[in-house]
Amino acid sequence: FQYMDLRFRSPGLHIFAVLISHLLIFTRIGVCVYATAIALKFVTPFGYETCILITGIVCTLYTAMGGLRAVVWTDAFQFVTMMTGLFIYIIAGVIQSGGLESVLSVAEKGQRLEFFK
């Protein structure tokens, strides 16, 4: 927000930017908590409201007790998990389609290897 203050020098614009930013943040948090509650509902006998409450309490306690360090470690673990899955899918796709030569020949036939034309 500092850039906008220096660029436009408008208190009204600053307030508008803060409100929009908060709206986006709270919407994103709501969607994330609701998505987690949907997944929990399928594996537990609880309703959506209870799953939302459980998710909120667990996340708040985890962050409050573990601090930023716990959050960073969780993010690092999630990154490693996602990258491992990505590489497994890429390797499985290459093997299933007949090998790297087959993938490259299909890509070349479709002109997908010409990046700067």
mmCIF file of N, CA and C in Angstrom:
data_model
loop_
_atom_site.group_PDB
_atom_site.id
_atom_site.type_symbol
_atom_site.label_atom_id
_atom_site.label_comp_id
_atom_site.label_asym_id
_atom_site.label_seq_id
_atom_site.Cartn_x
_atom_site.Cartn_y
_atom_site.Cartn_z
ATOM 1 N N PHE A 1 0.815 -1.193 0.000
ATOM 2 C CA PHE A 1 0.000 0.000 0.000
ATOM 3 C C PHE A 1 0.856 1.254 0.000
ATOM 4 N N GLN A 2 2.094 1.114 0.395
ATOM 5 C CA GLN A 2 2.984 2.267 0.434
ATOM 6 C C GLN A 2 3.196 2.828 -0.970
ATOM 7 N N TYR A 3 3.334 1.955 -1.958
ATOM 8 C CA TYR A 3 3.508 2.420 -3.336
ATOM 9 C C TYR A 3 2.303 3.241 -3.779
ATOM 10 N N MET A 4 1.106 2.753 -3.473
ATOM 11 C CA MET A 4 -0.097 3.480 -3.885
ATOM 12 C C MET A 4 -0.188 4.828 -3.191
ATOM 13 N N ASP A 5 0.216 4.894 -1.917
ATOM 14 C CA ASP A 5 0.223 6.178 -1.214
ATOM 15 C C ASP A 5 1.170 7.158 -1.878
ATOM 16 N N LEU A 6 2.370 6.692 -2.218
ATOM 17 C CA LEU A 6 3.356 7.570 -2.843
ATOM 18 C C LEU A 6 2.951 7.940 -4.268
ATOM 19 N N ARG A 7 2.323 7.028 -4.976
ATOM 20 C CA ARG A 7 1.982 7.266 -6.384
ATOM 21 C C ARG A 7 0.759 8.154 -6.540
ATOM 22 N N PHE A 8 -0.297 7.901 -5.767
ATOM 23 C CA PHE A 8 -1.561 8.600 -5.984
ATOM 24 C C PHE A 8 -1.888 9.630 -4.907
ATOM 25 N N ARG A 9 -1.300 9.519 -3.731
ATOM 26 C CA ARG A 9 -1.515 10.459 -2.624
ATOM 27 C C ARG A 9 -3.008 10.689 -2.343
ATOM 28 N N SER A 10 -3.727 9.594 -2.244
ATOM 29 C CA SER A 10 -5.167 9.689 -2.018
ATOM 30 C C SER A 10 -5.563 8.799 -0.848
ATOM 31 N N PRO A 11 -6.019 9.400 0.263
ATOM 32 C CA PRO A 11 -6.451 8.580 1.404
ATOM 33 C C PRO A 11 -7.637 7.672 1.050
ATOM 34 N N GLY A 12 -8.523 8.152 0.193
ATOM 35 C CA GLY A 12 -9.667 7.336 -0.212
ATOM 36 C C GLY A 12 -9.241 6.096 -0.972
ATOM 37 N N LEU A 13 -8.262 6.256 -1.849
ATOM 38 C CA LEU A 13 -7.755 5.113 -2.606
ATOM 39 C C LEU A 13 -7.065 4.113 -1.682
ATOM 40 N N HIS A 14 -6.364 4.621 -0.676
ATOM 41 C CA HIS A 14 -5.701 3.738 0.290
ATOM 42 C C HIS A 14 -6.745 2.896 1.028
ATOM 43 N N ILE A 15 -7.798 3.530 1.492
ATOM 44 C CA ILE A 15 -8.852 2.805 2.206
ATOM 45 C C ILE A 15 -9.514 1.783 1.283
ATOM 46 N N PHE A 16 -9.770 2.177 0.036
ATOM 47 C CA PHE A 16 -10.365 1.258 -0.937
ATOM 48 C C PHE A 16 -9.467 0.050 -1.172
ATOM 49 N N ALA A 17 -8.169 0.286 -1.330
ATOM 50 C CA ALA A 17 -7.221 -0.812 -1.563
ATOM 51 C C ALA A 17 -7.171 -1.756 -0.364
ATOM 52 N N VAL A 18 -7.193 -1.206 0.837
ATOM 53 C CA VAL A 18 -7.181 -2.037 2.048
ATOM 54 C C VAL A 18 -8.452 -2.886 2.122
ATOM 55 N N LEU A 19 -9.591 -2.278 1.833
ATOM 56 C CA LEU A 19 -10.851 -3.025 1.881
ATOM 57 C C LEU A 19 -10.886 -4.148 0.844
ATOM 58 N N ILE A 20 -10.451 -3.866 -0.373
ATOM 59 C CA ILE A 20 -10.422 -4.897 -1.415
ATOM 60 C C ILE A 20 -9.459 -6.015 -1.034
ATOM 61 N N SER A 21 -8.302 -5.634 -0.490
ATOM 62 C CA SER A 21 -7.316 -6.633 -0.076
ATOM 63 C C SER A 21 -7.887 -7.546 1.006
ATOM 64 N N HIS A 22 -8.538 -6.958 1.991
ATOM 65 C CA HIS A 22 -9.130 -7.762 3.058
ATOM 66 C C HIS A 22 -10.257 -8.648 2.524
ATOM 67 N N LEU A 23 -11.044 -8.121 1.610
ATOM 68 C CA LEU A 23 -12.111 -8.917 1.014
ATOM 69 C C LEU A 23 -11.541 -10.144 0.304
ATOM 70 N N LEU A 24 -10.477 -9.959 -0.456
ATOM 71 C CA LEU A 24 -9.852 -11.081 -1.158
ATOM 72 C C LEU A 24 -9.254 -12.097 -0.185
ATOM 73 N N ILE A 25 -8.588 -11.602 0.855
ATOM 74 C CA ILE A 25 -7.966 -12.503 1.834
ATOM 75 C C ILE A 25 -9.028 -13.335 2.554
ATOM 76 N N PHE A 26 -10.088 -12.676 3.030
ATOM 77 C CA PHE A 26 -11.117 -13.407 3.766
ATOM 78 C C PHE A 26 -11.886 -14.369 2.863
ATOM 79 N N THR A 27 -12.089 -13.993 1.604
ATOM 80 C CA THR A 27 -12.747 -14.901 0.670
ATOM 81 C C THR A 27 -11.895 -16.138 0.445
ATOM 82 N N ARG A 28 -10.592 -15.934 0.265
ATOM 83 C CA ARG A 28 -9.688 -17.068 0.042
ATOM 84 C C ARG A 28 -9.654 -17.988 1.262
ATOM 85 N N ILE A 29 -9.573 -17.404 2.446
ATOM 86 C CA ILE A 29 -9.560 -18.216 3.665
ATOM 87 C C ILE A 29 -10.860 -19.015 3.779
ATOM 88 N N GLY A 30 -11.983 -18.377 3.486
ATOM 89 C CA GLY A 30 -13.267 -19.067 3.543
ATOM 90 C C GLY A 30 -13.340 -20.243 2.589
ATOM 91 N N VAL A 31 -12.858 -20.042 1.374
ATOM 92 C CA VAL A 31 -12.865 -21.122 0.385
ATOM 93 C C VAL A 31 -11.963 -22.264 0.836
ATOM 94 N N CYS A 32 -10.787 -21.929 1.361
ATOM 95 C CA CYS A 32 -9.859 -22.979 1.823
ATOM 96 C C CYS A 32 -10.448 -23.780 2.980
ATOM 97 N N VAL A 33 -11.052 -23.099 3.941
ATOM 98 C CA VAL A 33 -11.644 -23.796 5.085
ATOM 99 C C VAL A 33 -12.831 -24.649 4.632
ATOM 100 N N TYR A 34 -13.637 -24.121 3.732
ATOM 101 C CA TYR A 34 -14.793 -24.881 3.242
ATOM 102 C C TYR A 34 -14.356 -26.109 2.447
ATOM 103 N N ALA A 35 -13.322 -25.964 1.621
ATOM 104 C CA ALA A 35 -12.822 -27.111 0.848
ATOM 105 C C ALA A 35 -12.298 -28.197 1.780
ATOM 106 N N THR A 36 -11.601 -27.789 2.832
ATOM 107 C CA THR A 36 -11.118 -28.760 3.812
ATOM 108 C C THR A 36 -12.291 -29.434 4.520
ATOM 109 N N ALA A 37 -13.328 -28.658 4.832
ATOM 110 C CA ALA A 37 -14.504 -29.226 5.498
ATOM 111 C C ALA A 37 -15.215 -30.236 4.601
ATOM 112 N N ILE A 38 -15.256 -29.974 3.303
ATOM 113 C CA ILE A 38 -15.870 -30.932 2.373
ATOM 114 C C ILE A 38 -15.109 -32.257 2.406
ATOM 115 N N ALA A 39 -13.775 -32.170 2.373
ATOM 116 C CA ALA A 39 -12.966 -33.394 2.421
ATOM 117 C C ALA A 39 -13.162 -34.120 3.751
ATOM 118 N N LEU A 40 -13.211 -33.372 4.854
ATOM 119 C CA LEU A 40 -13.410 -33.991 6.171
ATOM 120 C C LEU A 40 -14.782 -34.656 6.280
ATOM 121 N N LYS A 41 -15.791 -34.040 5.695
ATOM 122 C CA LYS A 41 -17.142 -34.601 5.781
ATOM 123 C C LYS A 41 -17.218 -35.984 5.139
ATOM 124 N N PHE A 42 -16.436 -36.200 4.096
ATOM 125 C CA PHE A 42 -16.477 -37.502 3.428
ATOM 126 C C PHE A 42 -15.787 -38.596 4.226
ATOM 127 N N VAL A 43 -14.882 -38.237 5.129
ATOM 128 C CA VAL A 43 -14.158 -39.262 5.888
ATOM 129 C C VAL A 43 -14.555 -39.307 7.362
ATOM 130 N N THR A 44 -15.463 -38.420 7.774
ATOM 131 C CA THR A 44 -15.940 -38.425 9.158
ATOM 132 C C THR A 44 -17.468 -38.400 9.160
ATOM 133 N N PRO A 45 -18.077 -38.747 10.273
ATOM 134 C CA PRO A 45 -19.546 -38.705 10.334
ATOM 135 C C PRO A 45 -20.104 -37.319 10.667
ATOM 136 N N PHE A 46 -19.259 -36.290 10.741
ATOM 137 C CA PHE A 46 -19.694 -34.956 11.154
ATOM 138 C C PHE A 46 -20.310 -34.181 9.996
ATOM 139 N N GLY A 47 -21.087 -33.141 10.334
ATOM 140 C CA GLY A 47 -21.677 -32.264 9.326
ATOM 141 C C GLY A 47 -20.682 -31.189 8.893
ATOM 142 N N TYR A 48 -21.098 -30.382 7.908
ATOM 143 C CA TYR A 48 -20.218 -29.337 7.385
ATOM 144 C C TYR A 48 -19.830 -28.316 8.459
ATOM 145 N N GLU A 49 -20.812 -27.901 9.252
ATOM 146 C CA GLU A 49 -20.535 -26.883 10.267
ATOM 147 C C GLU A 49 -19.493 -27.373 11.266
ATOM 148 N N THR A 50 -19.637 -28.616 11.696
ATOM 149 C CA THR A 50 -18.677 -29.187 12.639
ATOM 150 C C THR A 50 -17.297 -29.306 12.005
ATOM 151 N N CYS A 51 -17.244 -29.715 10.751
ATOM 152 C CA CYS A 51 -15.952 -29.840 10.054
ATOM 153 C C CYS A 51 -15.288 -28.482 9.871
ATOM 154 N N ILE A 52 -16.079 -27.449 9.580
ATOM 155 C CA ILE A 52 -15.529 -26.094 9.463
ATOM 156 C C ILE A 52 -14.965 -25.651 10.804
ATOM 157 N N LEU A 53 -15.701 -25.911 11.873
ATOM 158 C CA LEU A 53 -15.238 -25.543 13.213
ATOM 159 C C LEU A 53 -13.963 -26.299 13.581
ATOM 160 N N ILE A 54 -13.922 -27.587 13.307
ATOM 161 C CA ILE A 54 -12.722 -28.393 13.588
ATOM 162 C C ILE A 54 -11.530 -27.866 12.801
ATOM 163 N N THR A 55 -11.737 -27.577 11.517
ATOM 164 C CA THR A 55 -10.651 -27.057 10.677
ATOM 165 C C THR A 55 -10.124 -25.741 11.224
ATOM 166 N N GLY A 56 -11.019 -24.841 11.572
ATOM 167 C CA GLY A 56 -10.600 -23.546 12.112
ATOM 168 C C GLY A 56 -9.827 -23.676 13.408
ATOM 169 N N ILE A 57 -10.308 -24.524 14.306
ATOM 170 C CA ILE A 57 -9.637 -24.701 15.596
ATOM 171 C C ILE A 57 -8.269 -25.346 15.413
ATOM 172 N N VAL A 58 -8.197 -26.408 14.613
ATOM 173 C CA VAL A 58 -6.918 -27.098 14.403
ATOM 174 C C VAL A 58 -5.898 -26.165 13.758
ATOM 175 N N CYS A 59 -6.305 -25.436 12.728
ATOM 176 C CA CYS A 59 -5.364 -24.529 12.051
ATOM 177 C C CYS A 59 -4.907 -23.402 12.969
ATOM 178 N N THR A 60 -5.830 -22.851 13.749
ATOM 179 C CA THR A 60 -5.470 -21.775 14.673
ATOM 180 C C THR A 60 -4.513 -22.274 15.745
ATOM 181 N N LEU A 61 -4.813 -23.423 16.349
ATOM 182 C CA LEU A 61 -3.932 -23.972 17.383
ATOM 183 C C LEU A 61 -2.568 -24.349 16.811
ATOM 184 N N TYR A 62 -2.559 -24.946 15.625
ATOM 185 C CA TYR A 62 -1.297 -25.346 14.992
ATOM 186 C C TYR A 62 -0.409 -24.133 14.748
ATOM 187 N N THR A 63 -1.004 -23.068 14.222
ATOM 188 C CA THR A 63 -0.229 -21.862 13.943
ATOM 189 C C THR A 63 0.187 -21.167 15.233
ATOM 190 N N ALA A 64 -0.720 -21.101 16.211
ATOM 191 C CA ALA A 64 -0.408 -20.411 17.463
ATOM 192 C C ALA A 64 0.652 -21.155 18.267
ATOM 193 N N MET A 65 0.570 -22.480 18.306
ATOM 194 C CA MET A 65 1.517 -23.243 19.112
ATOM 195 C C MET A 65 2.846 -23.457 18.393
ATOM 196 N N GLY A 66 2.792 -23.673 17.093
ATOM 197 C CA GLY A 66 4.019 -23.936 16.341
ATOM 198 C C GLY A 66 4.669 -22.693 15.779
ATOM 199 N N GLY A 67 3.882 -21.653 15.625
ATOM 200 C CA GLY A 67 4.410 -20.402 15.102
ATOM 201 C C GLY A 67 4.732 -20.474 13.618
ATOM 202 N N LEU A 68 5.444 -19.470 13.173
ATOM 203 C CA LEU A 68 5.803 -19.376 11.762
ATOM 204 C C LEU A 68 6.682 -20.542 11.333
ATOM 205 N N ARG A 69 7.494 -21.034 12.248
ATOM 206 C CA ARG A 69 8.378 -22.154 11.917
ATOM 207 C C ARG A 69 7.580 -23.386 11.501
ATOM 208 N N ALA A 70 6.521 -23.681 12.225
ATOM 209 C CA ALA A 70 5.680 -24.835 11.887
ATOM 210 C C ALA A 70 4.998 -24.633 10.541
ATOM 211 N N VAL A 71 4.552 -23.413 10.281
ATOM 212 C CA VAL A 71 3.890 -23.127 9.008
ATOM 213 C C VAL A 71 4.872 -23.282 7.852
ATOM 214 N N VAL A 72 6.102 -22.802 8.019
ATOM 215 C CA VAL A 72 7.111 -22.920 6.964
ATOM 216 C C VAL A 72 7.443 -24.384 6.710
ATOM 217 N N TRP A 73 7.586 -25.180 7.766
ATOM 218 C CA TRP A 73 7.875 -26.602 7.585
ATOM 219 C C TRP A 73 6.721 -27.315 6.884
ATOM 220 N N THR A 74 5.499 -26.944 7.224
ATOM 221 C CA THR A 74 4.343 -27.533 6.555
ATOM 222 C C THR A 74 4.341 -27.177 5.074
ATOM 223 N N ASP A 75 4.628 -25.914 4.756
ATOM 224 C CA ASP A 75 4.689 -25.490 3.354
ATOM 225 C C ASP A 75 5.798 -26.218 2.604
ATOM 226 N N ALA A 76 6.935 -26.403 3.249
ATOM 227 C CA ALA A 76 8.045 -27.117 2.607
ATOM 228 C C ALA A 76 7.663 -28.571 2.341
ATOM 229 N N PHE A 77 7.020 -29.214 3.303
ATOM 230 C CA PHE A 77 6.569 -30.597 3.121
ATOM 231 C C PHE A 77 5.548 -30.696 1.987
ATOM 232 N N GLN A 78 4.634 -29.742 1.935
ATOM 233 C CA GLN A 78 3.633 -29.739 0.870
ATOM 234 C C GLN A 78 4.296 -29.552 -0.491
ATOM 235 N N PHE A 79 5.291 -28.678 -0.580
ATOM 236 C CA PHE A 79 6.008 -28.464 -1.836
ATOM 237 C C PHE A 79 6.695 -29.748 -2.297
ATOM 238 N N VAL A 80 7.390 -30.413 -1.380
ATOM 239 C CA VAL A 80 8.092 -31.653 -1.737
ATOM 240 C C VAL A 80 7.090 -32.719 -2.179
ATOM 241 N N THR A 81 5.978 -32.820 -1.478
ATOM 242 C CA THR A 81 4.950 -33.796 -1.843
ATOM 243 C C THR A 81 4.390 -33.518 -3.235
ATOM 244 N N MET A 82 4.087 -32.255 -3.521
ATOM 245 C CA MET A 82 3.517 -31.909 -4.826
ATOM 246 C C MET A 82 4.526 -32.115 -5.955
ATOM 247 N N MET A 83 5.775 -31.762 -5.738
ATOM 248 C CA MET A 83 6.787 -31.948 -6.777
ATOM 249 C C MET A 83 7.057 -33.430 -7.029
ATOM 250 N N THR A 84 7.046 -34.235 -5.961
ATOM 251 C CA THR A 84 7.220 -35.677 -6.121
ATOM 252 C C THR A 84 6.084 -36.256 -6.961
ATOM 253 N N GLY A 85 4.862 -35.866 -6.647
ATOM 254 C CA GLY A 85 3.718 -36.321 -7.435
ATOM 255 C C GLY A 85 3.798 -35.872 -8.881
ATOM 256 N N LEU A 86 4.230 -34.642 -9.111
ATOM 257 C CA LEU A 86 4.372 -34.133 -10.476
ATOM 258 C C LEU A 86 5.368 -34.962 -11.270
ATOM 259 N N PHE A 87 6.528 -35.241 -10.674
ATOM 260 C CA PHE A 87 7.542 -36.032 -11.372
ATOM 261 C C PHE A 87 7.070 -37.465 -11.618
ATOM 262 N N ILE A 88 6.335 -38.033 -10.677
ATOM 263 C CA ILE A 88 5.801 -39.386 -10.870
ATOM 264 C C ILE A 88 4.829 -39.401 -12.048
ATOM 265 N N TYR A 89 3.958 -38.404 -12.128
ATOM 266 C CA TYR A 89 3.012 -38.332 -13.246
ATOM 267 C C TYR A 89 3.714 -38.108 -14.575
ATOM 268 N N ILE A 90 4.739 -37.274 -14.591
ATOM 269 C CA ILE A 90 5.480 -37.041 -15.835
ATOM 270 C C ILE A 90 6.157 -38.326 -16.295
ATOM 271 N N ILE A 91 6.836 -39.002 -15.379
ATOM 272 C CA ILE A 91 7.532 -40.248 -15.728
ATOM 273 C C ILE A 91 6.535 -41.311 -16.179
ATOM 274 N N ALA A 92 5.418 -41.447 -15.455
ATOM 275 C CA ALA A 92 4.403 -42.435 -15.842
ATOM 276 C C ALA A 92 3.813 -42.102 -17.212
ATOM 277 N N GLY A 93 3.608 -40.829 -17.493
ATOM 278 C CA GLY A 93 3.074 -40.428 -18.795
ATOM 279 C C GLY A 93 4.030 -40.714 -19.929
ATOM 280 N N VAL A 94 5.319 -40.456 -19.696
ATOM 281 C CA VAL A 94 6.325 -40.740 -20.728
ATOM 282 C C VAL A 94 6.412 -42.239 -20.978
ATOM 283 N N ILE A 95 6.412 -43.035 -19.919
ATOM 284 C CA ILE A 95 6.483 -44.498 -20.068
ATOM 285 C C ILE A 95 5.239 -45.022 -20.780
ATOM 286 N N GLN A 96 4.063 -44.526 -20.393
ATOM 287 C CA GLN A 96 2.812 -45.012 -20.968
ATOM 288 C C GLN A 96 2.676 -44.628 -22.443
ATOM 289 N N SER A 97 3.288 -43.514 -22.853
ATOM 290 C CA SER A 97 3.150 -43.091 -24.253
ATOM 291 C C SER A 97 4.249 -43.644 -25.147
ATOM 292 N N GLY A 98 5.092 -44.516 -24.628
ATOM 293 C CA GLY A 98 6.065 -45.186 -25.482
ATOM 294 C C GLY A 98 7.491 -44.696 -25.363
ATOM 295 N N GLY A 99 7.807 -43.928 -24.384
ATOM 296 C CA GLY A 99 9.176 -43.472 -24.193
ATOM 297 C C GLY A 99 9.372 -42.019 -24.603
ATOM 298 N N LEU A 100 10.547 -41.505 -24.271
ATOM 299 C CA LEU A 100 10.857 -40.100 -24.520
ATOM 300 C C LEU A 100 10.919 -39.784 -26.009
ATOM 301 N N GLU A 101 11.438 -40.718 -26.804
ATOM 302 C CA GLU A 101 11.511 -40.484 -28.250
ATOM 303 C C GLU A 101 10.120 -40.305 -28.839
ATOM 304 N N SER A 102 9.180 -41.114 -28.394
ATOM 305 C CA SER A 102 7.805 -41.023 -28.881
ATOM 306 C C SER A 102 7.176 -39.684 -28.495
ATOM 307 N N VAL A 103 7.396 -39.259 -27.264
ATOM 308 C CA VAL A 103 6.847 -37.984 -26.800
ATOM 309 C C VAL A 103 7.419 -36.833 -27.609
ATOM 310 N N LEU A 104 8.740 -36.844 -27.820
ATOM 311 C CA LEU A 104 9.381 -35.765 -28.571
ATOM 312 C C LEU A 104 8.960 -35.764 -30.033
ATOM 313 N N SER A 105 8.764 -36.942 -30.629
ATOM 314 C CA SER A 105 8.349 -36.975 -32.037
ATOM 315 C C SER A 105 6.922 -36.452 -32.195
ATOM 316 N N VAL A 106 6.037 -36.794 -31.278
ATOM 317 C CA VAL A 106 4.667 -36.273 -31.331
ATOM 318 C C VAL A 106 4.676 -34.760 -31.124
ATOM 319 N N ALA A 107 5.497 -34.284 -30.197
ATOM 320 C CA ALA A 107 5.593 -32.842 -29.959
ATOM 321 C C ALA A 107 6.156 -32.119 -31.172
ATOM 322 N N GLU A 108 7.117 -32.742 -31.835
ATOM 323 C CA GLU A 108 7.707 -32.120 -33.026
ATOM 324 C C GLU A 108 6.709 -32.098 -34.185
ATOM 325 N N LYS A 109 5.940 -33.160 -34.342
ATOM 326 C CA LYS A 109 4.920 -33.193 -35.404
ATOM 327 C C LYS A 109 3.864 -32.110 -35.188
ATOM 328 N N GLY A 110 3.545 -31.849 -33.956
ATOM 329 C CA GLY A 110 2.559 -30.813 -33.640
ATOM 330 C C GLY A 110 3.154 -29.427 -33.534
ATOM 331 N N GLN A 111 4.420 -29.266 -33.862
ATOM 332 C CA GLN A 111 5.161 -27.998 -33.805
ATOM 333 C C GLN A 111 5.097 -27.370 -32.406
ATOM 334 N N ARG A 112 5.223 -28.204 -31.405
ATOM 335 C CA ARG A 112 5.178 -27.712 -30.028
ATOM 336 C C ARG A 112 6.565 -27.477 -29.449
ATOM 337 N N LEU A 113 7.595 -27.725 -30.235
ATOM 338 C CA LEU A 113 8.960 -27.505 -29.765
ATOM 339 C C LEU A 113 9.549 -26.214 -30.323
ATOM 340 N N GLU A 114 8.774 -25.480 -31.107
ATOM 341 C CA GLU A 114 9.231 -24.206 -31.664
ATOM 342 C C GLU A 114 8.714 -23.083 -30.769
ATOM 343 N N PHE A 115 9.579 -22.592 -29.897
ATOM 344 C CA PHE A 115 9.148 -21.619 -28.900
ATOM 345 C C PHE A 115 9.195 -20.179 -29.403
ATOM 346 N N PHE A 116 10.170 -19.844 -30.221
ATOM 347 C CA PHE A 116 10.398 -18.444 -30.570
ATOM 348 C C PHE A 116 10.182 -18.185 -32.057
ATOM 349 N N LYS A 117 9.021 -18.492 -32.581
ATOM 350 C CA LYS A 117 8.726 -18.204 -33.985
ATOM 351 C C LYS A 117 7.582 -17.264 -34.098
#
